Amino acid sequence: ARAHAAEAAARLESTRAVAEEPGDTPDLEPHRRVARALAAAGAALLPAAERAAGLLGQAVEAARGVEGAVAAADRAVEAAERTAGRSASAAHTAEVEAAVAAERAAEAGPPPAADEDLPDSDAAAVELAELERRRDVIGAVNPLAAAERDELSEREADMGAQIADLEEAGERLRAYLGELDAAVAEGFDSLFGAFRDRFTEVCGLLFPGGEGRLRAVVGDDGEAGIEVEVVPAGKRPRSLSLMSGGERSLVALAFCMALAMARPAPFYLLDEVEAALDDVNLRRFLAVVKRLAERTQFVLITHQQPTVEIADTIFGVTMGAEGVSQIVARRLKRDVEGPARPYVRRALHAIPGGLSG
């Protein structure tokens, strides 16, 4: 404002100088009159402008003071708000502590009477520390623990019922298994007794003067098994692996023939089982086969002539013309004179359907 007033005063002096400038030029006279008029007006307004500038400066200073007062008032309001917030927080904390204290007081019960003995503070501190330790072990509180407990209780009840059913079923199965084991043991004992007797009998036929025995044994690993013991005439007992091939074949055949005698099957198929036998042992084996042939049938594949001689029916493969294999079948007619006499071959007759060479 003061700067504007100074500038206006400078312009007024310039106008006054122009108005008072000497000269006789008629064209400038109107302008001089205007300048003089303006100078006179400016001189009249200059004091008012200075006063206005002073008042404006005072107003600016007053405005600055008001702004400082407003800023101070804002800071005071903020401090008051912070104090009010702390007071409200302290009041809420006090309310919570009062509620917790009320709950603990309710849990603790009424205060002790004047004549009542108070508990030992050290013992109470120890118990409190133990309870706090147990609480820490439990961990954070689960708000869904009650619902989970109910659900787990239902599952426990269902599983308990299922376990009871399984245990009952297990008892029934154990009873059935016991009955089955008893039946199997009884059947095995009965069959093994007959099988053992037949094995001894067949060994006596295949090893004249020798003997054979079967024993039920239990190994070191708890597995049950059958031990075979055969002692030929005039020889000491020894392992089967130390016997000759013919002797091992006779033991195996005695085992099979004894089983066939104890539990006969509709028929038996024997594929060159006598290949390792000499002529004497072969005829002993064939005697056992003829004895069993009264109760069952035997199909023997053989290259031995004595085996062919005891057959009732013969099927053979021969080489025909042009190198083509042909099947030859013959049924043998035999005359029997007494049960103990051997079969005597009389004639060969072709079986219908067979091919004759």
Short mmCIF file of C-alpha atoms in Angstrom, two decimals:
data_model
loop_
_atom_site.label_atom_id
_atom_site.label_comp_id
_atom_site.label_asym_id
_atom_site.label_seq_id
_atom_site.Cartn_x
_atom_site.Cartn_y
_atom_site.Cartn_z
CA ALA A 1 0.00 0.00 0.00
CA ARG A 2 2.80 2.40 0.87
CA ALA A 3 4.53 1.56 -2.41
CA HIS A 4 1.37 2.34 -4.35
CA ALA A 5 1.05 5.66 -2.46
CA ALA A 6 4.67 6.59 -3.26
CA GLU A 7 4.15 5.72 -6.90
CA ALA A 8 1.01 7.87 -7.02
CA ALA A 9 2.92 10.80 -5.45
CA ALA A 10 5.66 10.46 -8.06
CA ARG A 11 3.14 10.55 -10.86
CA LEU A 12 1.47 13.59 -9.29
CA GLU A 13 4.77 15.51 -9.20
CA SER A 14 5.39 14.60 -12.82
CA THR A 15 1.96 15.86 -13.82
CA ARG A 16 2.46 19.07 -11.85
CA ALA A 17 5.79 19.62 -13.57
CA VAL A 18 4.17 19.19 -16.94
CA ALA A 19 1.34 21.60 -16.03
CA GLU A 20 3.76 24.31 -14.86
CA GLU A 21 6.17 23.90 -17.77
CA PRO A 22 6.52 27.35 -19.47
CA GLY A 23 5.65 27.80 -23.12
CA ASP A 24 3.44 29.72 -25.49
CA THR A 25 2.28 26.83 -27.63
CA PRO A 26 -1.50 27.19 -27.98
CA ASP A 27 -2.04 23.49 -28.79
CA LEU A 28 -0.73 22.38 -25.40
CA GLU A 29 -2.83 24.71 -23.33
CA PRO A 30 -5.82 22.34 -22.97
CA HIS A 31 -3.50 19.63 -21.90
CA ARG A 32 -1.86 21.84 -19.36
CA ARG A 33 -5.18 22.72 -17.90
CA VAL A 34 -6.06 19.03 -17.56
CA ALA A 35 -2.71 18.31 -16.00
CA ARG A 36 -3.14 21.13 -13.54
CA ALA A 37 -6.59 19.80 -12.67
CA LEU A 38 -5.24 16.32 -12.17
CA ALA A 39 -2.38 17.61 -10.08
CA ALA A 40 -4.78 19.50 -7.89
CA ALA A 41 -6.98 16.38 -7.45
CA GLY A 42 -3.95 14.22 -6.70
CA ALA A 43 -2.71 16.67 -4.16
CA ALA A 44 -6.10 16.58 -2.50
CA LEU A 45 -6.22 12.75 -2.51
CA LEU A 46 -2.63 12.13 -1.44
CA PRO A 47 -3.19 12.54 2.32
CA ALA A 48 -6.20 10.21 2.16
CA ALA A 49 -4.10 7.63 0.32
CA GLU A 50 -1.38 7.81 2.93
CA ARG A 51 -3.92 7.36 5.69
CA ALA A 52 -5.46 4.42 3.83
CA ALA A 53 -2.02 2.86 3.43
CA GLY A 54 -1.41 3.19 7.14
CA LEU A 55 -4.79 1.67 7.95
CA LEU A 56 -4.10 -1.20 5.52
CA GLY A 57 -0.78 -1.95 7.19
CA GLN A 58 -2.47 -2.01 10.57
CA ALA A 59 -5.14 -4.36 9.20
CA VAL A 60 -2.44 -6.71 7.82
CA GLU A 61 -0.68 -6.77 11.18
CA ALA A 62 -4.00 -7.46 12.93
CA ALA A 63 -4.76 -10.27 10.45
CA ARG A 64 -1.37 -11.82 11.16
CA GLY A 65 -2.07 -11.70 14.87
CA VAL A 66 -5.48 -13.34 14.33
CA GLU A 67 -3.89 -16.11 12.23
CA GLY A 68 -1.38 -16.82 15.01
CA ALA A 69 -4.19 -16.93 17.54
CA VAL A 70 -6.19 -19.34 15.33
CA ALA A 71 -3.15 -21.63 14.88
CA ALA A 72 -2.57 -21.64 18.63
CA ALA A 73 -6.25 -22.41 19.17
CA ASP A 74 -6.01 -25.34 16.67
CA ARG A 75 -3.00 -26.74 18.50
CA ALA A 76 -4.83 -26.45 21.78
CA VAL A 77 -7.83 -28.26 20.31
CA GLU A 78 -5.60 -31.07 18.99
CA ALA A 79 -3.90 -31.43 22.36
CA ALA A 80 -7.32 -31.49 24.02
CA GLU A 81 -8.50 -34.20 21.59
CA ARG A 82 -5.42 -36.30 22.29
CA THR A 83 -5.96 -35.90 26.00
CA ALA A 84 -9.62 -36.87 25.57
CA GLY A 85 -8.61 -40.00 23.55
CA ARG A 86 -6.15 -41.09 26.20
CA SER A 87 -8.78 -40.50 28.84
CA ALA A 88 -11.32 -42.57 26.89
CA SER A 89 -8.79 -45.39 26.40
CA ALA A 90 -7.89 -45.31 30.07
CA ALA A 91 -11.60 -45.38 30.97
CA HIS A 92 -12.18 -48.39 28.66
CA THR A 93 -9.17 -50.19 30.11
CA ALA A 94 -10.45 -49.47 33.59
CA GLU A 95 -13.88 -50.85 32.66
CA VAL A 96 -12.33 -54.03 31.23
CA GLU A 97 -10.16 -54.50 34.28
CA ALA A 98 -13.17 -53.91 36.50
CA ALA A 99 -15.17 -56.54 34.57
CA VAL A 100 -12.29 -59.03 34.73
CA ALA A 101 -11.87 -58.33 38.44
CA ALA A 102 -15.61 -58.87 38.93
CA GLU A 103 -15.44 -62.23 37.07
CA ARG A 104 -12.44 -63.34 39.07
CA ALA A 105 -14.14 -62.25 42.26
CA ALA A 106 -17.22 -64.26 41.28
CA GLU A 107 -15.03 -67.28 40.49
CA ALA A 108 -13.10 -66.88 43.72
CA GLY A 109 -16.33 -66.78 45.74
CA PRO A 110 -17.20 -64.63 48.72
CA PRO A 111 -14.38 -63.09 50.72
CA PRO A 112 -13.13 -65.14 53.64
CA ALA A 113 -14.48 -64.52 57.06
CA ALA A 114 -12.44 -62.63 59.58
CA ASP A 115 -11.68 -65.75 61.61
CA GLU A 116 -10.94 -67.94 58.54
CA ASP A 117 -7.38 -69.09 57.93
CA LEU A 118 -6.00 -67.76 54.68
CA PRO A 119 -4.05 -70.10 52.34
CA ASP A 120 -0.30 -69.95 52.17
CA SER A 121 0.78 -67.33 49.66
CA ASP A 122 3.82 -69.34 48.55
CA ALA A 123 1.72 -72.43 47.89
CA ALA A 124 -0.82 -70.31 46.08
CA ALA A 125 1.95 -68.79 43.96
CA VAL A 126 3.28 -72.24 43.10
CA GLU A 127 -0.21 -73.45 42.17
CA LEU A 128 -0.79 -70.33 40.10
CA ALA A 129 2.49 -70.86 38.24
CA GLU A 130 1.52 -74.48 37.55
CA LEU A 131 -1.89 -73.44 36.27
CA GLU A 132 -0.35 -70.81 34.05
CA ARG A 133 2.09 -73.38 32.67
CA ARG A 134 -0.77 -75.75 31.93
CA ARG A 135 -2.67 -72.94 30.27
CA ASP A 136 0.32 -72.15 28.07
CA VAL A 137 0.57 -75.80 27.13
CA ILE A 138 -3.10 -75.82 26.14
CA GLY A 139 -2.47 -72.89 23.79
CA ALA A 140 -4.84 -70.30 22.44
CA VAL A 141 -8.54 -70.62 23.15
CA ASN A 142 -10.49 -72.08 20.23
CA PRO A 143 -14.01 -70.62 20.08
CA LEU A 144 -15.16 -73.62 18.02
CA ALA A 145 -13.87 -76.15 20.55
CA ALA A 146 -17.36 -76.93 21.91
CA ALA A 147 -18.79 -77.65 18.44
CA GLU A 148 -15.74 -79.71 17.52
CA ARG A 149 -16.03 -81.63 20.78
CA ASP A 150 -19.69 -82.49 20.02
CA GLU A 151 -18.76 -83.59 16.51
CA LEU A 152 -15.87 -85.69 17.79
CA SER A 153 -18.14 -87.21 20.44
CA GLU A 154 -20.58 -88.31 17.73
CA ARG A 155 -17.76 -89.74 15.64
CA GLU A 156 -16.38 -91.51 18.69
CA ALA A 157 -19.78 -93.05 19.37
CA ASP A 158 -20.07 -94.22 15.75
CA MET A 159 -16.56 -95.62 15.78
CA GLY A 160 -17.23 -97.32 19.09
CA ALA A 161 -20.29 -99.03 17.58
CA GLN A 162 -18.27 -100.05 14.52
CA ILE A 163 -15.45 -101.38 16.71
CA ALA A 164 -17.97 -103.37 18.73
CA ASP A 165 -19.40 -104.84 15.49
CA LEU A 166 -15.91 -105.66 14.24
CA GLU A 167 -14.96 -107.29 17.52
CA GLU A 168 -18.14 -109.35 17.44
CA ALA A 169 -17.45 -110.34 13.83
CA GLY A 170 -13.87 -111.14 14.81
CA GLU A 171 -15.06 -113.40 17.59
CA ARG A 172 -17.37 -115.22 15.17
CA LEU A 173 -14.55 -115.54 12.62
CA ARG A 174 -12.17 -116.85 15.27
CA ALA A 175 -14.81 -119.38 16.29
CA TYR A 176 -15.32 -120.43 12.66
CA LEU A 177 -11.56 -120.64 12.14
CA GLY A 178 -11.23 -122.74 15.27
CA GLU A 179 -13.91 -125.12 13.98
CA LEU A 180 -12.27 -125.17 10.55
CA ASP A 181 -8.82 -125.82 12.05
CA ALA A 182 -10.26 -128.61 14.13
CA ALA A 183 -11.99 -130.12 11.07
CA VAL A 184 -8.81 -129.75 8.97
CA ALA A 185 -6.68 -131.24 11.72
CA GLU A 186 -9.11 -134.13 12.16
CA GLY A 187 -9.27 -134.72 8.40
CA PHE A 188 -5.50 -134.43 8.07
CA ASP A 189 -4.89 -136.82 10.93
CA SER A 190 -7.31 -139.33 9.42
CA LEU A 191 -5.87 -138.97 5.91
CA PHE A 192 -2.27 -138.88 7.09
CA GLY A 193 -2.78 -142.03 9.15
CA ALA A 194 -4.13 -143.93 6.14
CA PHE A 195 -1.49 -142.38 3.87
CA ARG A 196 1.31 -143.31 6.26
CA ASP A 197 0.13 -146.93 6.44
CA ARG A 198 -0.17 -147.18 2.64
CA PHE A 199 3.30 -145.66 2.20
CA THR A 200 4.80 -148.26 4.51
CA GLU A 201 2.96 -150.97 2.58
CA VAL A 202 4.06 -149.72 -0.86
CA CYS A 203 7.67 -149.30 0.33
CA GLY A 204 7.59 -152.92 1.43
CA LEU A 205 6.51 -153.91 -2.10
CA LEU A 206 9.02 -151.70 -3.94
CA PHE A 207 11.88 -152.27 -1.49
CA PRO A 208 11.58 -155.93 -0.43
CA GLY A 209 13.10 -156.28 3.01
CA GLY A 210 13.31 -152.52 3.40
CA GLU A 211 10.99 -150.13 5.16
CA GLY A 212 9.57 -146.65 4.70
CA ARG A 213 8.06 -144.21 7.18
CA LEU A 214 6.36 -140.82 7.08
CA ARG A 215 6.42 -138.39 10.01
CA ALA A 216 4.67 -135.07 10.48
CA VAL A 217 7.24 -132.53 11.64
CA VAL A 218 7.40 -128.82 12.45
CA GLY A 219 10.43 -126.88 11.22
CA ASP A 220 12.45 -124.29 13.09
CA ASP A 221 10.45 -121.53 11.37
CA GLY A 222 7.15 -123.02 12.61
CA GLU A 223 6.16 -124.44 9.22
CA ALA A 224 4.60 -127.90 9.30
CA GLY A 225 5.84 -130.56 6.90
CA ILE A 226 6.20 -134.28 6.24
CA GLU A 227 9.50 -136.08 6.63
CA VAL A 228 10.09 -139.07 4.35
CA GLU A 229 12.39 -141.84 5.57
CA VAL A 230 13.11 -144.90 3.38
CA VAL A 231 15.71 -147.53 4.26
CA PRO A 232 16.34 -150.17 1.52
CA ALA A 233 17.18 -153.69 2.63
CA GLY A 234 20.75 -154.07 3.83
CA LYS A 235 21.50 -150.32 3.80
CA ARG A 236 21.81 -147.77 6.56
CA PRO A 237 19.43 -144.76 6.78
CA ARG A 238 20.61 -141.85 4.64
CA SER A 239 19.31 -138.72 3.01
CA LEU A 240 17.29 -138.93 -0.19
CA SER A 241 19.90 -136.77 -1.94
CA LEU A 242 22.47 -139.55 -1.38
CA MET A 243 20.31 -142.25 -3.01
CA SER A 244 20.67 -143.32 -6.62
CA GLY A 245 18.36 -142.06 -9.34
CA GLY A 246 16.42 -145.32 -9.41
CA GLU A 247 15.98 -145.34 -5.63
CA ARG A 248 14.75 -141.74 -5.62
CA SER A 249 12.32 -142.61 -8.42
CA LEU A 250 11.00 -145.57 -6.39
CA VAL A 251 10.54 -143.35 -3.31
CA ALA A 252 8.61 -140.80 -5.37
CA LEU A 253 6.48 -143.52 -6.94
CA ALA A 254 5.85 -145.05 -3.52
CA PHE A 255 4.69 -141.66 -2.29
CA CYS A 256 2.29 -141.21 -5.26
CA MET A 257 0.99 -144.80 -5.12
CA ALA A 258 0.37 -144.51 -1.37
CA LEU A 259 -1.61 -141.34 -1.93
CA ALA A 260 -3.61 -143.06 -4.69
CA MET A 261 -4.36 -145.95 -2.36
CA ALA A 262 -5.41 -143.65 0.51
CA ARG A 263 -7.58 -141.33 -1.63
CA PRO A 264 -8.20 -142.84 -5.07
CA ALA A 265 -8.89 -140.43 -7.95
CA PRO A 266 -10.96 -141.31 -11.08
CA PHE A 267 -7.77 -141.75 -13.10
CA TYR A 268 -4.01 -141.04 -13.01
CA LEU A 269 -1.74 -139.89 -15.84
CA LEU A 270 1.89 -141.04 -15.52
CA ASP A 271 4.42 -139.74 -18.05
CA GLU A 272 7.45 -142.05 -18.28
CA VAL A 273 7.72 -142.28 -14.51
CA GLU A 274 9.56 -145.64 -14.77
CA ALA A 275 12.28 -144.45 -17.15
CA ALA A 276 15.00 -144.59 -14.44
CA LEU A 277 14.05 -148.06 -13.17
CA ASP A 278 15.81 -151.27 -14.01
CA ASP A 279 13.87 -154.36 -15.07
CA VAL A 280 13.46 -155.79 -11.54
CA ASN A 281 12.26 -152.58 -9.95
CA LEU A 282 10.07 -151.86 -12.98
CA ARG A 283 8.19 -155.12 -12.54
CA ARG A 284 7.74 -154.37 -8.83
CA PHE A 285 6.25 -151.01 -9.71
CA LEU A 286 3.98 -152.54 -12.37
CA ALA A 287 2.71 -155.05 -9.81
CA VAL A 288 1.60 -152.13 -7.60
CA VAL A 289 -0.04 -150.43 -10.62
CA LYS A 290 -1.97 -153.63 -11.50
CA ARG A 291 -3.13 -153.86 -7.91
CA LEU A 292 -4.42 -150.29 -7.94
CA ALA A 293 -5.93 -150.72 -11.42
CA GLU A 294 -8.72 -152.75 -9.81
CA ARG A 295 -10.05 -149.51 -8.21
CA THR A 296 -9.01 -146.74 -10.61
CA GLN A 297 -7.62 -146.16 -14.10
CA PHE A 298 -4.06 -145.43 -15.16
CA VAL A 299 -2.91 -143.73 -18.35
CA LEU A 300 0.81 -144.40 -18.77
CA ILE A 301 3.12 -142.84 -21.33
CA THR A 302 6.06 -145.20 -21.71
CA HIS A 303 8.79 -146.63 -23.88
CA GLN A 304 9.21 -149.74 -21.67
CA GLN A 305 8.06 -153.09 -23.10
CA PRO A 306 7.01 -154.55 -19.68
CA THR A 307 4.70 -151.57 -19.16
CA VAL A 308 3.10 -152.15 -22.55
CA GLU A 309 2.58 -155.83 -21.72
CA ILE A 310 0.30 -155.12 -18.74
CA ALA A 311 -1.89 -152.61 -20.64
CA ASP A 312 -5.51 -153.34 -21.51
CA THR A 313 -5.55 -150.77 -24.34
CA ILE A 314 -2.62 -149.43 -26.33
CA PHE A 315 -2.43 -146.16 -28.23
CA GLY A 316 0.68 -145.70 -30.35
CA VAL A 317 2.12 -143.18 -32.75
CA THR A 318 3.82 -144.64 -35.82
CA MET A 319 5.34 -143.27 -38.97
CA GLY A 320 3.11 -143.89 -41.95
CA ALA A 321 3.62 -143.45 -45.61
CA GLU A 322 5.25 -140.27 -46.81
CA GLY A 323 6.51 -139.50 -43.30
CA VAL A 324 3.06 -138.74 -41.86
CA SER A 325 2.43 -139.70 -38.23
CA GLN A 326 -0.48 -142.06 -37.59
CA ILE A 327 -2.29 -143.08 -34.43
CA VAL A 328 -2.60 -146.80 -33.81
CA ALA A 329 -5.01 -148.08 -31.14
CA ARG A 330 -5.37 -151.67 -29.95
CA ARG A 331 -7.44 -153.27 -27.22
CA LEU A 332 -5.90 -156.47 -25.83
CA LYS A 333 -8.03 -159.51 -25.00
CA ARG A 334 -6.74 -161.45 -22.00
CA ASP A 335 -7.63 -164.73 -20.33
CA VAL A 336 -7.37 -164.75 -16.56
CA GLU A 337 -6.91 -168.01 -14.66
CA GLY A 338 -7.25 -167.05 -11.02
CA PRO A 339 -6.78 -163.64 -9.43
CA ALA A 340 -3.11 -164.18 -8.62
CA ARG A 341 -2.00 -165.24 -12.15
CA PRO A 342 -0.57 -162.64 -14.51
CA TYR A 343 -2.33 -161.51 -17.63
CA VAL A 344 -1.51 -163.46 -20.79
CA ARG A 345 -1.75 -161.68 -24.13
CA ARG A 346 -3.69 -163.64 -26.73
CA ALA A 347 -4.50 -161.40 -29.68
CA LEU A 348 -4.56 -157.81 -30.92
CA HIS A 349 -7.80 -156.37 -32.27
CA ALA A 350 -8.21 -152.89 -33.72
CA ILE A 351 -10.44 -150.46 -31.83
CA PRO A 352 -13.08 -148.84 -34.03
CA GLY A 353 -11.95 -145.40 -35.01
CA GLY A 354 -8.24 -146.18 -34.72
CA LEU A 355 -5.87 -146.23 -37.69
CA SER A 356 -4.09 -149.48 -38.46
CA GLY A 357 -0.62 -149.46 -39.98
#
